[in-house]
PDB file of N, CA and C in Angstrom:
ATOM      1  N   UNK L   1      -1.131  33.722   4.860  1.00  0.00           N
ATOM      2  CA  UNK L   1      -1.913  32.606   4.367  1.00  0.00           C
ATOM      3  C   UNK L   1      -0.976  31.421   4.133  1.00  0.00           C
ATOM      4  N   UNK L   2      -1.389  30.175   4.700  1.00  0.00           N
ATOM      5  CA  UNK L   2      -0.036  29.311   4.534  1.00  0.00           C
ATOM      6  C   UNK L   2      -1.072  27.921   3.830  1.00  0.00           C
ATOM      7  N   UNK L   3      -0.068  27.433   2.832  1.00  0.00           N
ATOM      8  CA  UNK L   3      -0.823  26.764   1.746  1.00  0.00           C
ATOM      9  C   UNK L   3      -0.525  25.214   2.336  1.00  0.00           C
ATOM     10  N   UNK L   4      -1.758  24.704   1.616  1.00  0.00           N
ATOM     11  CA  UNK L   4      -1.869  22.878   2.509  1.00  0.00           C
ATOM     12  C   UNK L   4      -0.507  22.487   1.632  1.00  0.00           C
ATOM     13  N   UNK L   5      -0.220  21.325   1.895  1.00  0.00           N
ATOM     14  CA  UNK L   5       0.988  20.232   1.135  1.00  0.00           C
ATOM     15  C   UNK L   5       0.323  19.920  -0.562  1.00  0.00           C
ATOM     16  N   UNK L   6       1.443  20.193  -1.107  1.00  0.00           N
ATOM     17  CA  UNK L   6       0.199  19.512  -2.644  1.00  0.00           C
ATOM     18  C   UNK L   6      -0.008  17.685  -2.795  1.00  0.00           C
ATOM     19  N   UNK L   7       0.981  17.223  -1.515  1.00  0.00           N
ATOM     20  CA  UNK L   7       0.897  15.884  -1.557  1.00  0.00           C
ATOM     21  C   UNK L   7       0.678  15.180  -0.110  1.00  0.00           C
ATOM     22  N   UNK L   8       0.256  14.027  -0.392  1.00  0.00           N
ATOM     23  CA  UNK L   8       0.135  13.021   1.488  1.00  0.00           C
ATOM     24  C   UNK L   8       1.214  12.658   0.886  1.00  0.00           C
ATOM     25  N   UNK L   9       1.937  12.129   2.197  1.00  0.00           N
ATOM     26  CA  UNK L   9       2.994  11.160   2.463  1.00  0.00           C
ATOM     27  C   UNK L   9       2.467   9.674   1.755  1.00  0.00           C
ATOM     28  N   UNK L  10       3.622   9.349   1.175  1.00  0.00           N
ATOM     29  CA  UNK L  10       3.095   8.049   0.672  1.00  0.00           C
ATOM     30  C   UNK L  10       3.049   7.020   2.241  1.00  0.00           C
ATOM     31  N   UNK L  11       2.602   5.966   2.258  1.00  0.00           N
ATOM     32  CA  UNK L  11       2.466   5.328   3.454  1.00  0.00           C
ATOM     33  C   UNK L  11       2.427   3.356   3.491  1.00  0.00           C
ATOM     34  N   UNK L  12       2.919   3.080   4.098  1.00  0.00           N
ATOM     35  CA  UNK L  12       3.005   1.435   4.026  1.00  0.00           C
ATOM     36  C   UNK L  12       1.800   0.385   4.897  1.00  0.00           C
ATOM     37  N   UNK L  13       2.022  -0.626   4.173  1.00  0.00           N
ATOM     38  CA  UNK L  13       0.331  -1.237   4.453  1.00  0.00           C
ATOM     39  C   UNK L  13       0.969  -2.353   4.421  1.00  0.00           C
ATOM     40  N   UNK L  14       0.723  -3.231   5.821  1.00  0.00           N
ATOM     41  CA  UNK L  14       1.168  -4.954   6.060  1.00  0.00           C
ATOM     42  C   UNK L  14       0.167  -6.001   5.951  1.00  0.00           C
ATOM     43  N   UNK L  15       0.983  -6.618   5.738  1.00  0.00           N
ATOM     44  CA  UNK L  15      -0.290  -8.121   5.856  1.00  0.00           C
ATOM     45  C   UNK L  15      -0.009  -8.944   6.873  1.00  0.00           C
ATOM     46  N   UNK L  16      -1.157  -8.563   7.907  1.00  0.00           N
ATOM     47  CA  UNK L  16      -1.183  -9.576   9.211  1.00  0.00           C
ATOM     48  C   UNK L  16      -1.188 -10.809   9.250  1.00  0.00           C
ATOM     49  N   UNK L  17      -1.149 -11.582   8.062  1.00  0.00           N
ATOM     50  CA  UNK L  17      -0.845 -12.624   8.081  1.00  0.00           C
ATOM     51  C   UNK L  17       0.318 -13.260   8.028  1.00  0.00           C
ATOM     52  N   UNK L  18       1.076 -12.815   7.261  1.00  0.00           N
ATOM     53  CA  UNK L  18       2.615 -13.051   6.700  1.00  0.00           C
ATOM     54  C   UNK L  18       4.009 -11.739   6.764  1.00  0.00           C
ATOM     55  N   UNK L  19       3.272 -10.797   7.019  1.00  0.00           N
ATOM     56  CA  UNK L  19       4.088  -9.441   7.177  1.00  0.00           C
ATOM     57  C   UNK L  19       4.642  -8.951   5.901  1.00  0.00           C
ATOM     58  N   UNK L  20       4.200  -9.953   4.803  1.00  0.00           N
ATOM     59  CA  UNK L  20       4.769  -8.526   3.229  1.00  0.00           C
ATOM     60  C   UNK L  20       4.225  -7.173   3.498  1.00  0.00           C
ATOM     61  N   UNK L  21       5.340  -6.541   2.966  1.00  0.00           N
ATOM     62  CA  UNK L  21       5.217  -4.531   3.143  1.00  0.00           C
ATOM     63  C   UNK L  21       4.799  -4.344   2.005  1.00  0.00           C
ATOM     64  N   UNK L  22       3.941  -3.641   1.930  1.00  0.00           N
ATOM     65  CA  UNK L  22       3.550  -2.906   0.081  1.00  0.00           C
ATOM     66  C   UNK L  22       3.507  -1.335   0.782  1.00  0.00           C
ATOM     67  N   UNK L  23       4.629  -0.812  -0.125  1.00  0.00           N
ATOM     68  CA  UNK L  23       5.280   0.487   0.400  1.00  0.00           C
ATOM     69  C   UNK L  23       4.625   1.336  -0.872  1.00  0.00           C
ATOM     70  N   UNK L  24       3.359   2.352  -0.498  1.00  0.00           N
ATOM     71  CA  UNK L  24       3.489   3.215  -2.088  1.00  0.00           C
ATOM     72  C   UNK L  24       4.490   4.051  -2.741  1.00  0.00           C
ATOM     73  N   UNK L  25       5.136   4.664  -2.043  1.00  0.00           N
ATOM     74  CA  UNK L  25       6.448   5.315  -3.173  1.00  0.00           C
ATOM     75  C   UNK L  25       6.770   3.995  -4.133  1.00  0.00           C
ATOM     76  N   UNK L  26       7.229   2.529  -3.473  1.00  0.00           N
ATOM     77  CA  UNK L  26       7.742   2.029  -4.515  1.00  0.00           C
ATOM     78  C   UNK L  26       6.726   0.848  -5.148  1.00  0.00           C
ATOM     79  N   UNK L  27       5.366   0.894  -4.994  1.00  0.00           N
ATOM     80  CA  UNK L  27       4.783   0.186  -5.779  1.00  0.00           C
ATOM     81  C   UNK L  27       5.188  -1.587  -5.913  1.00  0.00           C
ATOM     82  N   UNK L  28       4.797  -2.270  -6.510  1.00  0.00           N
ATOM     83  CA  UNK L  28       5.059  -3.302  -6.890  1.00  0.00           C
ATOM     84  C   UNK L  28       4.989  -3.501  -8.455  1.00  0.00           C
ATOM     85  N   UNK L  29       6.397  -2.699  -8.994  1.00  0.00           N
ATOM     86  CA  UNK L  29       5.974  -3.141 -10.666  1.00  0.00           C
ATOM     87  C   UNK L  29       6.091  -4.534 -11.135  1.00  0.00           C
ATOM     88  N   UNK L  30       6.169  -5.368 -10.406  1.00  0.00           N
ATOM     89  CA  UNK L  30       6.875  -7.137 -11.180  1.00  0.00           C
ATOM     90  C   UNK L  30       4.947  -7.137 -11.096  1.00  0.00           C
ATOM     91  N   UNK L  31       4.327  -6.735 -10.195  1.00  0.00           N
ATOM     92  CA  UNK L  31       2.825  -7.289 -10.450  1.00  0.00           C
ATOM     93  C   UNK L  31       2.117  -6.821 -10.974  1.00  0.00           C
ATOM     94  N   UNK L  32       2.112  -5.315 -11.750  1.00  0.00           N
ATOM     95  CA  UNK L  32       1.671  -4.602 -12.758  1.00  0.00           C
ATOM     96  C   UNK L  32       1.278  -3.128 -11.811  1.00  0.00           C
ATOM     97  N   UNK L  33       2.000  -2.735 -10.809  1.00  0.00           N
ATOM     98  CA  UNK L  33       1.339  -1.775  -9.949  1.00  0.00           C
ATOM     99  C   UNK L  33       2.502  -0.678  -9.491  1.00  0.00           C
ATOM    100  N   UNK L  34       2.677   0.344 -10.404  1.00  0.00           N
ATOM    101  CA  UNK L  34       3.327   1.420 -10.799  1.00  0.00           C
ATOM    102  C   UNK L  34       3.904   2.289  -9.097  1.00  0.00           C
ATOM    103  N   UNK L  35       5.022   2.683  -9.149  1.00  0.00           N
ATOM    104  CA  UNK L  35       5.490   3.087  -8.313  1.00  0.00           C
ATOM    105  C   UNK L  35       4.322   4.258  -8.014  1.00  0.00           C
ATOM    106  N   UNK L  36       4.654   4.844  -6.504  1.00  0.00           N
ATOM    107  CA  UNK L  36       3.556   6.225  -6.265  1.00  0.00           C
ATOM    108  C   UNK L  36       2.070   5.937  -6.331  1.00  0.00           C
ATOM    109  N   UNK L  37       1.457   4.128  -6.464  1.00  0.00           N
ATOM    110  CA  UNK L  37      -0.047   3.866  -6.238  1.00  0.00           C
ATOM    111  C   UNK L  37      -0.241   3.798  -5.037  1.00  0.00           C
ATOM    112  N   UNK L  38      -1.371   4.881  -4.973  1.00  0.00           N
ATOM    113  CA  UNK L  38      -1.554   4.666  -3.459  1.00  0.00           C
ATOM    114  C   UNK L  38      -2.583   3.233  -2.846  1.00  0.00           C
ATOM    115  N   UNK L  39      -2.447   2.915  -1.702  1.00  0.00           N
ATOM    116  CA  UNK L  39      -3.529   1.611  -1.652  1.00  0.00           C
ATOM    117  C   UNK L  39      -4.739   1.761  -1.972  1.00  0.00           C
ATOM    118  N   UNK L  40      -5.749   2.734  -2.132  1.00  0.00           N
ATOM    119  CA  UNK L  40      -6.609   2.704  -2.240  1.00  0.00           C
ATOM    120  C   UNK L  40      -6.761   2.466  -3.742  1.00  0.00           C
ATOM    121  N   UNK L  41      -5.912   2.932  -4.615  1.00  0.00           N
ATOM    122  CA  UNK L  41      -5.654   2.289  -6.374  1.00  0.00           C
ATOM    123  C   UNK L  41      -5.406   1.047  -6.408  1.00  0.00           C
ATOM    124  N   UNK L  42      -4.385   0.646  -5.348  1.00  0.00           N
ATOM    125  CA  UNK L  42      -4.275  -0.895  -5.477  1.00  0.00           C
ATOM    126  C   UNK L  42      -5.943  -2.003  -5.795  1.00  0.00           C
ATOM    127  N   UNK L  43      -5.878  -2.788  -6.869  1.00  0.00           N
ATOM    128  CA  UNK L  43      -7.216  -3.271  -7.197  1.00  0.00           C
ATOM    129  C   UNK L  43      -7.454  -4.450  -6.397  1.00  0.00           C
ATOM    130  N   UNK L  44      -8.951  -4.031  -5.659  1.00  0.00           N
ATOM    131  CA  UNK L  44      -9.710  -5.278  -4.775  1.00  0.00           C
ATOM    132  C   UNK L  44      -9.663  -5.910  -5.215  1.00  0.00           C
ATOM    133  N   UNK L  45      -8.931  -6.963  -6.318  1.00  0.00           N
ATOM    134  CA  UNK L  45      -9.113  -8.037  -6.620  1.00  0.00           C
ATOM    135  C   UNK L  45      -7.317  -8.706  -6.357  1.00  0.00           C
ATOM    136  N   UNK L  46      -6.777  -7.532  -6.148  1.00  0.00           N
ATOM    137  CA  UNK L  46      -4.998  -8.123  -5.825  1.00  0.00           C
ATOM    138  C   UNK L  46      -5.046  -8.704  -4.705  1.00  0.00           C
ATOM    139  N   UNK L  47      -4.072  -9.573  -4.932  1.00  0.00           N
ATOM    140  CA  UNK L  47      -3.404 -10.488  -3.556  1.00  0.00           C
ATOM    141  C   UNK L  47      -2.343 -10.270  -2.928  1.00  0.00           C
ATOM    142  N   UNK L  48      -1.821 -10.781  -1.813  1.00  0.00           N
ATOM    143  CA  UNK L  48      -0.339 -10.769  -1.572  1.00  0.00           C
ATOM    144  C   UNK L  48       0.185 -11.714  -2.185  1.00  0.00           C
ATOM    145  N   UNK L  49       1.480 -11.280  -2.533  1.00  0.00           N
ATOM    146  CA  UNK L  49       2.469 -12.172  -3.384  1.00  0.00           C
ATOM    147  C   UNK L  49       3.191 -13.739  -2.707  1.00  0.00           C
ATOM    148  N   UNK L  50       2.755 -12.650  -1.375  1.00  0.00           N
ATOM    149  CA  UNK L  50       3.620 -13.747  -0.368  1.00  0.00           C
ATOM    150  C   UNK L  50       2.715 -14.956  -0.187  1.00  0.00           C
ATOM    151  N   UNK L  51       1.699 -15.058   0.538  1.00  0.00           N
ATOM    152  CA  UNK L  51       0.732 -15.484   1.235  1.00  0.00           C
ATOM    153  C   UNK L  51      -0.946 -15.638  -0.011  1.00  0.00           C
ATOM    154  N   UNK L  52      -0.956 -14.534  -0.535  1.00  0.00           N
ATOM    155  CA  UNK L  52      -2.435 -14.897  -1.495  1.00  0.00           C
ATOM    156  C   UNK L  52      -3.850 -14.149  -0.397  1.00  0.00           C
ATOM    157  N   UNK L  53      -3.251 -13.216   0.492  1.00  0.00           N
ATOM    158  CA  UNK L  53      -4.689 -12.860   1.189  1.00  0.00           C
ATOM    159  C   UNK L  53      -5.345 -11.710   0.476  1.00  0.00           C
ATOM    160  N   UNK L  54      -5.851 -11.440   0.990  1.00  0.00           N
ATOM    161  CA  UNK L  54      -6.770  -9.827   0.281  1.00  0.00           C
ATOM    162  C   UNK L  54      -6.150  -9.471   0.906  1.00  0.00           C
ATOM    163  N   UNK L  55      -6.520  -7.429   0.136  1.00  0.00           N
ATOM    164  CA  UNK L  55      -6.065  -6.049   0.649  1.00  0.00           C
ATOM    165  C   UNK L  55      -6.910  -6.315   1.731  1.00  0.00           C
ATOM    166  N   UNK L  56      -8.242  -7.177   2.676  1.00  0.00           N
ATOM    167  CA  UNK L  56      -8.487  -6.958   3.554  1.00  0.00           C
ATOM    168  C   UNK L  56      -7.505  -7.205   4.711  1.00  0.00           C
ATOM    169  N   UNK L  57      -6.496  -7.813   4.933  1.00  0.00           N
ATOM    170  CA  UNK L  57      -6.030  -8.334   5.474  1.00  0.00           C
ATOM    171  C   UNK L  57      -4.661  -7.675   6.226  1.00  0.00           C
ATOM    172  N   UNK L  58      -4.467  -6.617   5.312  1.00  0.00           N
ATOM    173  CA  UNK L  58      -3.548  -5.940   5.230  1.00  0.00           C
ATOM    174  C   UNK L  58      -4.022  -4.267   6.520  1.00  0.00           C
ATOM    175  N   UNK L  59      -2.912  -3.966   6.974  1.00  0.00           N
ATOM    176  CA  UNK L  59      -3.103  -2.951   7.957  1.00  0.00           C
ATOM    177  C   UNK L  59      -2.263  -1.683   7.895  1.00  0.00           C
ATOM    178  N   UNK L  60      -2.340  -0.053   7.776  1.00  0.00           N
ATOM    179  CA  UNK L  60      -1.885   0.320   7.769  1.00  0.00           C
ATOM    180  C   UNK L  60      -0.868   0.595   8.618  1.00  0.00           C
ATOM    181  N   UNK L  61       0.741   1.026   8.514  1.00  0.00           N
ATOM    182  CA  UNK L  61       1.846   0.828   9.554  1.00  0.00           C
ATOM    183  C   UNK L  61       1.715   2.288  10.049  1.00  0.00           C
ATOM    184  N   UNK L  62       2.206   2.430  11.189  1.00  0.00           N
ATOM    185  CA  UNK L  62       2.177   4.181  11.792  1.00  0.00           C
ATOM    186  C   UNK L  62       3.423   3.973  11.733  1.00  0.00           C
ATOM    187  N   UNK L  63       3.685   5.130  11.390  1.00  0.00           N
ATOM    188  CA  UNK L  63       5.646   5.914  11.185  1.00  0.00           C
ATOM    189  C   UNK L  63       5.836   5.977  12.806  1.00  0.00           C
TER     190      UNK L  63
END
């Protein structure tokens, strides 16, 4: 019997507009958003730091 992972890979999410990385292992604490949040915690109402777009805007990166 072989047991699932107890965790996903944390994973990085760009913004097609400007290319800031929001990496979840390391979170963004200067904006109140704790290392290990995954994007989907990240709150629909955050922006990019860089640019000011929505999480819509943003795309997940493939490893």
């Amino acid at each position: 019997m072989s047991e699932a992972p107890a965790t996903t890979e944390f994973r990085t999410w760009m913004c097609v507009v400007c290319g800031f990385v929001y990496d979840e292992a390391q979170g963004i604490p200067e904006e109140g958003i704790p290392a290990g949040t995954r994007w989907a915690d990240v709150p629909d109402t955050w922006t990019c730091p860089d640019c000011g777009v929505t999480k819509d805007d943003f795309e997940m990166m493939q490893l």
